[in-house]
Amino acid sequence: MIEILDTTLRDGTQGEAVNLSSDDKIAIAKRLAAFGIPLIEGGWPGSNPKDAEFFARMKGVDLGNSQLCAFGSTRRKGVRPEDDPSVQAMLAAATPVVTVVAKSWDFHVTHALEVSLEENLRMIEETYRYLVSEGRRVIHDAEHFFDGFKANRGYALATLEAAVRGGADTLCLCDTNGGSLPEEVFEITQAVRQAFPGVTIGIHPHNDAELAVANALAAVRAGATHVQGTINGYGERCGNLNLTSAIPNLMLKYGLSLKGLTLEKLAELREVSHFVDERANLAPNIRAPYVGDAAFAHKGGIHVSAVLKDPRTYEHVPPEMVGNSRRVLVSDLSGRSNLLAKLSESGVNVPKEMAGALLEEVKQLEHAGYSFEGAEASFYLLAHKLRGGRMPFSVEGFTVFVHVNDANPETPTWAEATVRVKVGETLQHTAAESQHGPVSALDKAFRKAIESFYPEIAEIELSDYKVRILSGQEAGTASGVRVMIEMHRAGERWSTVGASKNNLEASLKALTDGYAYALVKSQPIPQD
Ligand SMILES: CC(=O)SCCNC(=O)CCNC(=O)[C@H](O)C(C)(C)COP(=O)(O)OP(=O)(O)OC[C@H]1O[C@@H](n2cnc3c(N)ncnc32)[C@H](O)[C@@H]1OP(=O)(O)O
Ligand SMILES: CC(=O)C(=O)O
């Protein structure tokens, strides 16, 4: 049985760009508890008012079967634990468990802590004896344990002995600098397990050599049963053990039981990962194993063709087990299988002979700078047109004029646009102005042209607009720009693409695809 300690709210917040308010921390603690994480390290109460406030506010919060841990360090040199403000702050947090960082590496003791090797041993033992006497479960975070063991094995083991004498019930070996190799972690963890029979051994690996997951698994194979990490791998420098990878590896690959976590709960993993990113205001990593958007996204034609026959051909686990889903991408690396699968996702059945023509068109347009991978609405429209589907309008031309007044810099720059749009047999010629730039003026003029025919467009909003400069090879012969647009309406989102040598033309193509998609969706492509 493996026990997970989540340190997203402590080590996670030591990661660059990770900032959580106490409201965020409370929401994350509750979500982790609902997920089934048994130990949730909430922060360092002696460090800052926000962490102290978090623990004060958590006092009345019911975390079910999960326990909150306060983090801190051993007492300072020459101070009794009873008189050490950081130790007192840990106690004031009133958590059943405390996680205490202590030095294991002789070099750190003499150079960072600047105390004698003997005083460090006393700091560990006395701090723990005091915390245990106050009714706390003490988890000893043996900082730099692997480096310390390699430098001075005898002293590193002596720090663990001091921890056990003081009453620590878990010896968590930290790869603080994140540079250890799995074979070293295996051997050293095994040596510690043999030296401390009956004591719980833990692992806290950092990811500086991209080995945190491998090192956690190595430690578990060597007998560690307590694993510390963070959701999405947040943490100091390159981060901590990513629990969204470690948890499914332990459960699905090693077949181990994890305290508090069931296979049913594992299906919440992707949602938990996104919840934490959302609270931290960070964009999810699309390539994150198991939980990322791309984790089960199939792009190469050969892959898609096989996955459609049996997903096990290119998937190591079923995506549903971790709450993810299979996706098929359309690009110039597609075969007909990608297109047919993509269209069938939207309920569209395209005859096989037509798929060849569609594939050819996708490849030509991608050569000219389009990218359909993230522009599923534009791809849908291509198929719609190829099937002879009616388009709600056609754009016949546009002009844009930007007014600048160099003589009077106080006068705001503003743009004026006209568009010529045909709806059925009616030619609409409209103009609009905007102080938010030429694309905004074009959008307004275009809406004006079609709104009397399609009043439902009033509900559509633009949510994202990205321009990418295409150069040389990537754009083939058509160096220029690619514009990707995202629109939404009542909880539904869709994305489109336009490419051209002219930024405004690319923008108008992506914009009008967005409106056209919303309108044709109510008149689906006729089926065979
Ligand atoms: C490996 C880890 O990730 S451990 C967690 C690290 N996390 C953090 O540091 C975030 C929170 N930290 C803080 O808010 C501050 O650093 C505080 C409040 C802890 C200390 O602040 P300050 O008193 O200003 O000290 P400062 O940060 O400059 O230096 C750290 C001190 O802790 C001491 N220290 C380091 N490790 C330990 C330890 N295991 N036990 C006791 N003291 C320690 C250092 O020797 C140094 O003492 P010194 O000031 O006498 O040289
Ligand atoms: C305790 C801790 O965060 C470390 O040693 O990395």
Coordinates of C-alpha atoms in Angstrom, one line a residue, residues 31 33-36 251 260-270 272 321-322:
R31 CA -10.3 19.0 -4.5
A33 CA -9.1 15.4 -0.6
A34 CA -12.2 14.6 -2.7
F35 CA -9.8 12.9 -5.2
G36 CA -8.5 10.7 -2.3
M251 CA -1.6 2.0 -10.2
G260 CA -7.4 6.5 -0.6
L261 CA -7.3 6.2 -4.4
T262 CA -9.3 3.8 -6.4
L263 CA -9.5 3.0 -10.2
E264 CA -12.8 4.9 -10.2
K265 CA -11.1 7.9 -8.7
L266 CA -8.2 7.6 -11.2
A267 CA -10.7 8.6 -13.9
E268 CA -10.8 12.1 -12.3
L269 CA -7.0 12.6 -12.8
R270 CA -7.3 14.8 -15.9
V272 CA -7.8 17.4 -11.1
M321 CA -8.9 5.2 -17.2
V322 CA -7.4 8.6 -16.4

